[in-house]
mmCIF file of C-alpha atoms in Angstrom:
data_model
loop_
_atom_site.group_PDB
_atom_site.id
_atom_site.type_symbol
_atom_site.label_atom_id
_atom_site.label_comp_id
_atom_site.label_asym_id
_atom_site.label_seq_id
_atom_site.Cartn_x
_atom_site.Cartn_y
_atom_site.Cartn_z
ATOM 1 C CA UNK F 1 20.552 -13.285 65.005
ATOM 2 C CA UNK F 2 22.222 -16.435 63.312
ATOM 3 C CA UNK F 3 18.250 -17.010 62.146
ATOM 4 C CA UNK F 4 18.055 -13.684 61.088
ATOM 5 C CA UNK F 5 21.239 -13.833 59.382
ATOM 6 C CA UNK F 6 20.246 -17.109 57.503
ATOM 7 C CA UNK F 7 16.914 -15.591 56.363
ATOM 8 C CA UNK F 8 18.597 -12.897 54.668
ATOM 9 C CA UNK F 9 21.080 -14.815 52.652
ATOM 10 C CA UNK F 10 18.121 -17.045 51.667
ATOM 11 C CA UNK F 11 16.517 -13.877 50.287
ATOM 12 C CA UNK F 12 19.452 -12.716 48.326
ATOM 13 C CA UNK F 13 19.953 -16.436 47.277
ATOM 14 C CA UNK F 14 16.752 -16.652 45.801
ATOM 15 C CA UNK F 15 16.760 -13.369 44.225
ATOM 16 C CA UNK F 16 20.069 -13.868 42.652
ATOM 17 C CA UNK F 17 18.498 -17.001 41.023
ATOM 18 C CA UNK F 18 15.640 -15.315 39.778
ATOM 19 C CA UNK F 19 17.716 -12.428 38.156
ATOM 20 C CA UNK F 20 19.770 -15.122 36.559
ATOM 21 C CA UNK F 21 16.473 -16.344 35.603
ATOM 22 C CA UNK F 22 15.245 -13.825 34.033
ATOM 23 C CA UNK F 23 18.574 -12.909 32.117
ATOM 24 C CA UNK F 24 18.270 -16.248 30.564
ATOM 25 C CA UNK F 25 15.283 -16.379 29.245
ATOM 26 C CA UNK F 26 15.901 -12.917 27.835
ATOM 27 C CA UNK F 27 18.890 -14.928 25.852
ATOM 28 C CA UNK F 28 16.716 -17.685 24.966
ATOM 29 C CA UNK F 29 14.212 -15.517 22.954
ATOM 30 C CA UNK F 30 14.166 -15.069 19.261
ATOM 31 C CA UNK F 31 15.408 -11.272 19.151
ATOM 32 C CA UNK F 32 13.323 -9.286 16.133
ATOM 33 C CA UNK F 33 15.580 -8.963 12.663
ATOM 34 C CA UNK F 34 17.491 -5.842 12.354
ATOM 35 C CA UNK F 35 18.486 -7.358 8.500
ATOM 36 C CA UNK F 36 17.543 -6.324 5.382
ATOM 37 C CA UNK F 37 13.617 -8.119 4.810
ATOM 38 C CA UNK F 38 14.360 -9.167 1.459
ATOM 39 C CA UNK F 39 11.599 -11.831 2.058
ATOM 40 C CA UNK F 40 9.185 -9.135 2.439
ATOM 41 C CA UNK F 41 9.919 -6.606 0.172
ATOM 42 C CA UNK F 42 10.051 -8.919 -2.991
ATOM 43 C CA UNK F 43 6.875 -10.791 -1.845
ATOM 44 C CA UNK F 44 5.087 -6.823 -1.163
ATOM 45 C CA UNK F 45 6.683 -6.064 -4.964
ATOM 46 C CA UNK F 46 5.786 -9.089 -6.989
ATOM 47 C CA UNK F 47 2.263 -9.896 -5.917
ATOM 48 C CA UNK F 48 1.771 -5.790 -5.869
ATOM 49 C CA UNK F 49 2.836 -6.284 -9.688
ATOM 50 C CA UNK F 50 1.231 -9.387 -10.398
ATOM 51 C CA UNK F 51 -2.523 -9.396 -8.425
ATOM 52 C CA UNK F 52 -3.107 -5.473 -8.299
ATOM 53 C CA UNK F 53 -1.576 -3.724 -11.417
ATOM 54 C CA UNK F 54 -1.534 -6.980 -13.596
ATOM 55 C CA UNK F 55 -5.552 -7.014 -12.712
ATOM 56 C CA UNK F 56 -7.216 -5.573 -15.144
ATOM 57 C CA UNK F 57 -4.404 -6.838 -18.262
ATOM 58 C CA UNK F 58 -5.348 -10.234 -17.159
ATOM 59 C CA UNK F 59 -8.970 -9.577 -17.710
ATOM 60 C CA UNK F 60 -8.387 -7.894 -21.095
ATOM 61 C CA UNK F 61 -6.094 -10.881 -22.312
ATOM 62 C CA UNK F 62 -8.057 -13.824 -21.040
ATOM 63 C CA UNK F 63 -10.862 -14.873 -24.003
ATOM 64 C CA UNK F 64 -14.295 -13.386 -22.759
ATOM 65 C CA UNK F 65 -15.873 -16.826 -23.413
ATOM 66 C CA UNK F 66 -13.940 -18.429 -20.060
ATOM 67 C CA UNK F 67 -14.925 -15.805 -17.821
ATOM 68 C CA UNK F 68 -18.892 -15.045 -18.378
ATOM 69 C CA UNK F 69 -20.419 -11.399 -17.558
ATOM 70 C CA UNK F 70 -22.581 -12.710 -15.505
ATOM 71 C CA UNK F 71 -19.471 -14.580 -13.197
ATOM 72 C CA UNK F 72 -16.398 -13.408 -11.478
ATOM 73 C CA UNK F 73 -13.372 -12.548 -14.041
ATOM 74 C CA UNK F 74 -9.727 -13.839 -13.518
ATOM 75 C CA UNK F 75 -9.230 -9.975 -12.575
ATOM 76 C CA UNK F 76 -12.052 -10.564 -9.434
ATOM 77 C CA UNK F 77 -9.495 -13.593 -8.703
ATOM 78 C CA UNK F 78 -6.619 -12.090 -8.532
ATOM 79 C CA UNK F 79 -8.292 -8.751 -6.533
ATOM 80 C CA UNK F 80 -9.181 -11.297 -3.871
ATOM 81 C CA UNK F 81 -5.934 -12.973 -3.729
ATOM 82 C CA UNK F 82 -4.545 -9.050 -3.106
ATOM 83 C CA UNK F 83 -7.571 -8.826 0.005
ATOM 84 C CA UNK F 84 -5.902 -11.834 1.702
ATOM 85 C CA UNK F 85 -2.019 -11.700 1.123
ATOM 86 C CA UNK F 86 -1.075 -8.068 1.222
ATOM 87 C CA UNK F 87 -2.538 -7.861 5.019
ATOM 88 C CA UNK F 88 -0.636 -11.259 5.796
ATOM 89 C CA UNK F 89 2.506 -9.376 4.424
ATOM 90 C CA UNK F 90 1.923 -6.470 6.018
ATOM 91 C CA UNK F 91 1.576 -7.654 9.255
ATOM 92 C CA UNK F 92 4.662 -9.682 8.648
ATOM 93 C CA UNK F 93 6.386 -6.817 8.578
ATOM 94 C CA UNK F 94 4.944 -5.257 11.301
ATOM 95 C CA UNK F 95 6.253 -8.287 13.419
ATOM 96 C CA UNK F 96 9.354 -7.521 12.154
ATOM 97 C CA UNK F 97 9.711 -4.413 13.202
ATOM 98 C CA UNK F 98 12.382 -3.694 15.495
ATOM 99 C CA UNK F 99 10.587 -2.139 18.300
ATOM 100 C CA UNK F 100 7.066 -2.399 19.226
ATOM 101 C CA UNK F 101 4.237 -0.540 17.377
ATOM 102 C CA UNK F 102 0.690 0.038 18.450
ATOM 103 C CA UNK F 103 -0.903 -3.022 18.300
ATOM 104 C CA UNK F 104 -4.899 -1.818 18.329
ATOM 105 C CA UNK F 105 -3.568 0.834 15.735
ATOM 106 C CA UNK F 106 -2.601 -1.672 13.243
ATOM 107 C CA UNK F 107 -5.390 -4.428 13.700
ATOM 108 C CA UNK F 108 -7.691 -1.539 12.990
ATOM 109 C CA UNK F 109 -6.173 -0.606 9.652
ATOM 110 C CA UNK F 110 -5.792 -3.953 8.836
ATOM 111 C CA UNK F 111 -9.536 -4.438 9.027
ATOM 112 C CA UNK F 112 -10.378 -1.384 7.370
ATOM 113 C CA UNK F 113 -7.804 -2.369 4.984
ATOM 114 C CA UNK F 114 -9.706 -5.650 3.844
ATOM 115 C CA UNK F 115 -13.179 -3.789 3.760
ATOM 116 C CA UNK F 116 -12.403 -1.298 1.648
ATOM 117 C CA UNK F 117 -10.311 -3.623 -0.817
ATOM 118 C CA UNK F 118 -13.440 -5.485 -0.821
ATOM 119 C CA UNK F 119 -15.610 -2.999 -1.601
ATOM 120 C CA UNK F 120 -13.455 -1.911 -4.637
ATOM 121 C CA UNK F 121 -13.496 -5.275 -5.193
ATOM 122 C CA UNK F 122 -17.217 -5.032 -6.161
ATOM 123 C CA UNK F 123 -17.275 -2.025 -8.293
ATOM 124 C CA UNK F 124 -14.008 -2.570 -9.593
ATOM 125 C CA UNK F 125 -15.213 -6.142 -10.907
ATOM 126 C CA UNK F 126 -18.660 -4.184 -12.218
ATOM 127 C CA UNK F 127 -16.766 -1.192 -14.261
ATOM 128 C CA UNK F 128 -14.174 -3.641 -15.739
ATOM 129 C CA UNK F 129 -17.875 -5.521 -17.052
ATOM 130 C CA UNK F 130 -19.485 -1.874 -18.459
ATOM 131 C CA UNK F 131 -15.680 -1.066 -20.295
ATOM 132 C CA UNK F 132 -16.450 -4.414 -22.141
ATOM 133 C CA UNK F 133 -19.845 -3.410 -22.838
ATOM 134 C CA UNK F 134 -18.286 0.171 -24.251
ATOM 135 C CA UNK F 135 -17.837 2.680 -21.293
ATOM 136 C CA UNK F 136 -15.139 5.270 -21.686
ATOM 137 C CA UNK F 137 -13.013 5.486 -18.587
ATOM 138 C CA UNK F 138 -11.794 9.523 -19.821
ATOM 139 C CA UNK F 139 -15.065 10.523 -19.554
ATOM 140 C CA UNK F 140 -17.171 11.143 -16.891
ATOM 141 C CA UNK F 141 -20.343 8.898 -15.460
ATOM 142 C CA UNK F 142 -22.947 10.540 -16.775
ATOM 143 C CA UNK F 143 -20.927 11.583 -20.243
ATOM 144 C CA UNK F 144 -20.367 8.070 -20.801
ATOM 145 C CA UNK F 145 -22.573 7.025 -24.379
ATOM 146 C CA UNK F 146 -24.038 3.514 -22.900
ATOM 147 C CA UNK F 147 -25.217 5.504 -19.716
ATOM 148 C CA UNK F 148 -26.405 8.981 -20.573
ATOM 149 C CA UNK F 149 -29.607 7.509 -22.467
ATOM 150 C CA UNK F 150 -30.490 5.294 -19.629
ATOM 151 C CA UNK F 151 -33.719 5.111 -18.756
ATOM 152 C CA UNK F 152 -35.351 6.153 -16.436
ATOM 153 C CA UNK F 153 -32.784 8.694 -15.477
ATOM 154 C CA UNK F 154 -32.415 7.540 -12.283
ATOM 155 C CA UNK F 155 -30.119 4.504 -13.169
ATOM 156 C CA UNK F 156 -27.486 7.006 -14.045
ATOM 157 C CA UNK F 157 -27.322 7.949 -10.164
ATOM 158 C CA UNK F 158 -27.168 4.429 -9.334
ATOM 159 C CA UNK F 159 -24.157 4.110 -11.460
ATOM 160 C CA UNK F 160 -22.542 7.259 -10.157
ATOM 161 C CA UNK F 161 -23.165 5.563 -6.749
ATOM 162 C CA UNK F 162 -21.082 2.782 -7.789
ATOM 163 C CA UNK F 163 -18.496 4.866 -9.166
ATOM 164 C CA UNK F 164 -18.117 6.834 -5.939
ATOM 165 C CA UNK F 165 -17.892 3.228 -3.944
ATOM 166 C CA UNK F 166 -15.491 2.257 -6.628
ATOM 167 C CA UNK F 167 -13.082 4.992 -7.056
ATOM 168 C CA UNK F 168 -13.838 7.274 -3.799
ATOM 169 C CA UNK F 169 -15.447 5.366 -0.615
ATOM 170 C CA UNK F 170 -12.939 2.328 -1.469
ATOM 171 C CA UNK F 171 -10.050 3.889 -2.370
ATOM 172 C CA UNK F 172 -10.136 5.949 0.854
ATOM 173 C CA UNK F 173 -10.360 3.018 2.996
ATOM 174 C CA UNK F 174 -8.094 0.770 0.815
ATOM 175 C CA UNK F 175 -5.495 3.481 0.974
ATOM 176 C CA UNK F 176 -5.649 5.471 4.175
ATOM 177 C CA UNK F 177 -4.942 2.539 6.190
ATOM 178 C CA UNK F 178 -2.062 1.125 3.857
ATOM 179 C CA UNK F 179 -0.075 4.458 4.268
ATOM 180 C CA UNK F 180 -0.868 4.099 8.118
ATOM 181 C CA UNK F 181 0.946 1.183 8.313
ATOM 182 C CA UNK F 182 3.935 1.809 6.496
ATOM 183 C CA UNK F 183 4.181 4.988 7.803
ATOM 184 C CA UNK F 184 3.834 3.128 11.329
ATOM 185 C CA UNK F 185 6.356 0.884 10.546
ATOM 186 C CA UNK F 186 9.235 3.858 8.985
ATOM 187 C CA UNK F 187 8.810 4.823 12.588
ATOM 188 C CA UNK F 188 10.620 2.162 13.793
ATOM 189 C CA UNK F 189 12.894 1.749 11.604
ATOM 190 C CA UNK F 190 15.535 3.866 12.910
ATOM 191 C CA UNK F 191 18.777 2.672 14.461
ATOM 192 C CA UNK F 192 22.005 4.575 16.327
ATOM 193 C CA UNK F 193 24.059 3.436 13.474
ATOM 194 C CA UNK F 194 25.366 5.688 11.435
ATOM 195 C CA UNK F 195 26.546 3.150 8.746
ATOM 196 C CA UNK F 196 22.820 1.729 7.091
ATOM 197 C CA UNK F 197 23.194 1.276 3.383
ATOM 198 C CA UNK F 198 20.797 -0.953 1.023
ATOM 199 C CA UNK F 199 22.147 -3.988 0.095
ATOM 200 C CA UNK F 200 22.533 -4.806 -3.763
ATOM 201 C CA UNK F 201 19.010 -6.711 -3.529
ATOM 202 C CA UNK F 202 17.102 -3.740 -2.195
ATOM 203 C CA UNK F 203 18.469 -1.499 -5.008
ATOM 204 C CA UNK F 204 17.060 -3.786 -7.405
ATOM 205 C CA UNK F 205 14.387 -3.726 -5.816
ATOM 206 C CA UNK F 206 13.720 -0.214 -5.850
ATOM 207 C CA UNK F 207 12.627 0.908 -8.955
ATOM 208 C CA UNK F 208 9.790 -1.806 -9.654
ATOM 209 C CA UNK F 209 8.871 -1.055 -6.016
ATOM 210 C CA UNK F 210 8.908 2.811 -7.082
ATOM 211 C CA UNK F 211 6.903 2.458 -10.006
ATOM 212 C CA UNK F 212 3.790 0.477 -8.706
ATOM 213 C CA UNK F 213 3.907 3.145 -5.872
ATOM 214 C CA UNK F 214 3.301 5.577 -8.767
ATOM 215 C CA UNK F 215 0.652 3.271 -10.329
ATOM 216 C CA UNK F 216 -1.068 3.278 -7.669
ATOM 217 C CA UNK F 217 -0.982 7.022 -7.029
ATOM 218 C CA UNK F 218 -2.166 7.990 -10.260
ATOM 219 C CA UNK F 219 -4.662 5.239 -10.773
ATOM 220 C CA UNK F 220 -5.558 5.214 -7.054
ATOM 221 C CA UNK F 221 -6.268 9.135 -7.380
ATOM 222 C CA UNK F 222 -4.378 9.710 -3.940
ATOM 223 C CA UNK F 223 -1.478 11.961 -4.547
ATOM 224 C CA UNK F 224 -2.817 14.160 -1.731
ATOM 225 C CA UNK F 225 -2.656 11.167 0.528
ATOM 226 C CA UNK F 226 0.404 9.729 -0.837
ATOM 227 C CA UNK F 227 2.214 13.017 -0.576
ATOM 228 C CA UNK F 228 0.878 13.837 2.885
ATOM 229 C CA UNK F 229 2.376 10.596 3.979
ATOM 230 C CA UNK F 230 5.577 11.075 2.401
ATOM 231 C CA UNK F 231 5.805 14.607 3.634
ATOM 232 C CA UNK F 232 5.669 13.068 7.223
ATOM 233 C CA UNK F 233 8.504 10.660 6.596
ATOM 234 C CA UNK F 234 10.737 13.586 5.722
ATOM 235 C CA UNK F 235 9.517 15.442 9.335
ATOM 236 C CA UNK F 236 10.344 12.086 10.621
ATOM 237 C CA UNK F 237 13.895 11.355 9.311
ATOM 238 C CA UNK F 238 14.135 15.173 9.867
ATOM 239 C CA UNK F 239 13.735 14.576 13.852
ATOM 240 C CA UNK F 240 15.147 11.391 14.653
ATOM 241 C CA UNK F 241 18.431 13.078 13.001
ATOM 242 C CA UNK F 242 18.459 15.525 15.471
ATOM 243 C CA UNK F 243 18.865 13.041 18.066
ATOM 244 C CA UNK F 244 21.318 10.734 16.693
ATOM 245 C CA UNK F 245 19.324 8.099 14.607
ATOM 246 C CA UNK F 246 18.307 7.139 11.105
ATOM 247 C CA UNK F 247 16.811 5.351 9.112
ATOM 248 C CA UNK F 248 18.100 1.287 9.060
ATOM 249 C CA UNK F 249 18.284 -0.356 5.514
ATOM 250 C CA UNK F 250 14.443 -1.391 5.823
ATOM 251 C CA UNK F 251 13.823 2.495 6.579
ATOM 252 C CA UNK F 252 16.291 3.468 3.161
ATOM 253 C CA UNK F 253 14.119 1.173 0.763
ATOM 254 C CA UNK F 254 10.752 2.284 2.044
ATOM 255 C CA UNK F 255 12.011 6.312 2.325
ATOM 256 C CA UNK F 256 13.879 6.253 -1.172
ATOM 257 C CA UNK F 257 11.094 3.745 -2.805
ATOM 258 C CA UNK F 258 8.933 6.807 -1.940
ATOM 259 C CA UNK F 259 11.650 9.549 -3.605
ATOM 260 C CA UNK F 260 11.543 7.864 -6.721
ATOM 261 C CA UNK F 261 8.039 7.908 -6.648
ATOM 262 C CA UNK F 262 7.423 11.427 -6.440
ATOM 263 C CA UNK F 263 9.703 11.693 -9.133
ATOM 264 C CA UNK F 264 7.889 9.735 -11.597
ATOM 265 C CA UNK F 265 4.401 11.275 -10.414
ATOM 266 C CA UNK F 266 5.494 14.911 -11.167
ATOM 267 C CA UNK F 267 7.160 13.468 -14.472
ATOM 268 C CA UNK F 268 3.732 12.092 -15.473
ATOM 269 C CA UNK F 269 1.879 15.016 -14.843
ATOM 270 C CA UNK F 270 4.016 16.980 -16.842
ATOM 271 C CA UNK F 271 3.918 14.946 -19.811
ATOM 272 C CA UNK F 272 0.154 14.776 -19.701
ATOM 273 C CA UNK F 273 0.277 18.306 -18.374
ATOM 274 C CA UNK F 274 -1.680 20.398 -21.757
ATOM 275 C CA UNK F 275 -3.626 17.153 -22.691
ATOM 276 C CA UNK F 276 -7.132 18.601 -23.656
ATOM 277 C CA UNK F 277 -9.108 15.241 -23.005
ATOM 278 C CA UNK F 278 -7.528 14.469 -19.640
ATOM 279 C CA UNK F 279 -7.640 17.960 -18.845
ATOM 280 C CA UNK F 280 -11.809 18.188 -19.577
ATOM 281 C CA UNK F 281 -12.013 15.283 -16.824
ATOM 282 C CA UNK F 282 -9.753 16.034 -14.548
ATOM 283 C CA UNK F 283 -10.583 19.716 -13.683
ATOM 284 C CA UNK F 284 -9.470 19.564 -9.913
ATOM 285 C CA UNK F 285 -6.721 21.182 -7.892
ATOM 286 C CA UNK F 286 -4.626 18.497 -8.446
ATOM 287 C CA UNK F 287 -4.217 17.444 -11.538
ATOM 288 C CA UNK F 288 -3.153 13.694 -12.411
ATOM 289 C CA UNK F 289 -4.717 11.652 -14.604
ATOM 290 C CA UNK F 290 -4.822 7.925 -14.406
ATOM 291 C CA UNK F 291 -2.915 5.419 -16.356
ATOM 292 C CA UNK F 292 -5.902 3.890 -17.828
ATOM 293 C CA UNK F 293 -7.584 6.498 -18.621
ATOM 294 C CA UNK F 294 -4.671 7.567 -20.917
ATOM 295 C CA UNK F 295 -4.744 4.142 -22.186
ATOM 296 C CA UNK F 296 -8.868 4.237 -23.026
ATOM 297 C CA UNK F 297 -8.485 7.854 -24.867
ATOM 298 C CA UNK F 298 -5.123 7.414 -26.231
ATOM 299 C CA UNK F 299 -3.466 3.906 -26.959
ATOM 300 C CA UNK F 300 -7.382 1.878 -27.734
ATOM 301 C CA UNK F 301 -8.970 3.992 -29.624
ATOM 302 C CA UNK F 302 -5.776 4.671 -31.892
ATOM 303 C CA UNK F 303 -5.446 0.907 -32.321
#
């Protein structure tokens, strides 16, 4: 009995120790930040500004005698700059995140992510090159002066090829994948507390973070995909509401970044809304012309 006895305090010794242990260690560990990812946000927001919309200005600015046809422009630069540090960002802030997201899910759209950046890389670099050489961006492919009177007429669907890598195939898988991921990350960005605000940095934050969004809506052509992912954020903060949570100050900037955007989209459209140029090339359902394509019919050839 006394062996017996013995045995069993020797059990709950040990497994005392190991609880204690464990409790420890779960001190010890860095615990993921609940704060405000200023860090992150600017970083997203300046190089957003600076390598993706400030793209193509750089390769109008810069003297065409630096940057041959024949080589990769300062634009090309800064597009692969974009390929490599807006995934390292992102996935920053996927560490961040306070609770655990799918893993696989992310690494996939990270990858498809970099592809199709890379392919609109390539035709992006290429169209930049035939604008140079006199191609209107408000008119169609095959409308276009320098291409319609190619011959044979089959180089005409090799450039429509490249336009549909350039503004369809690559767009689809530069975009789907970066909506994935922030919409994967609002998802965890929701918190018991009923007392998340923005801090003052955020809000400043928020409308140059608002208006590349709508940049790159109108000059990525995605409002379907931009809407459908904003549409889901609402169904989100819609349900987690029901059951006690919302959205922490992370959650805020990316949901109200999004607001602001739709805002400015449906202001755009309306401006533009009985323009007979834009209208003759953009004859879709939706209708929402892109910045530079107002610019090329517009603002160039008036000055």
């Amino acid at each position: 009995m006394r062996v017996l006895r013995r045995r069993r305090e020797h059990d709950l010794t040990y497994q005392t120790n190991i609880q204690d242990s464990l409790l420890a260690c779960k001190q010890n560990m860095p615990q993921k930040k609940k704060d405000f990812h200023l860090d992150l946000w600017f970083c997203l927001t300046l190089q957003n500004w600076i390598l993706d919309f400030g793209r193509p200005i750089v390769m109008i600015m810069l003297p065409l005698e630096w940057f041959p046809l024949n080589k990769p422009s300062a634009g090309d630069y800064f597009h692969m700059a974009y390929n490599v540090i807006t995934p390292f960002l992102m996935l920053q802030l996927v560490e961040r995140s306070p609770k655990s997201l799918p893993r696989p899910v992310v690494y996939l759209c990270i990858i498809t992510f970099v592809m199709g950046a890379s392919i609109h890389l390539v035709g992006d670099s290429i169209n930049h090159r035939l604008i140079l050489s006199g191609y209107k961006l408000h008119l169609s492919v095959r409308e276009n002066p320098i291409i319609r009177d190619l011959k044979p007429a089959s180089l005409i669907d090799s450039f429509e090829l490249l336009y549909y890598y350039d503004e369809h195939l690559g767009h689809l898988m530069w975009y789907i994948p970066f909506f994935i991921i922030l919409f994967i990350y609002f998802t965890g960005c929701f918190t018991n507390s009923s007392e998340q605000k923005i801090p003052v940095t955020g809000k400043l934050l928020l409308a140059p973070s608002a208006l590349y969004y709508w940049y790159l809506v109108t000059e990525g052509q995605i409002t379907e995909l931009f809407l459908l992912t904003f549409f889901a954020m609402v169904a989100m903060v819609i349900h987690q509401r029901h059951i006690g949570l919302n959205p922490d100050s992370n959650g805020l900037f990316l949901f109200y970044s999004f607001c602001f955007t739709v805002l400015l989209v449906v202001l755009w459209v309306a401006f533009l809304w009985n323009d007979p140029v834009l209208r003759k090339k953009y004859q879709g359902l939706v209708y929402v012309p892109e910045p530079w394509s107002y610019y090329t019919s517009h603002i160039k050839n008036v000055s």
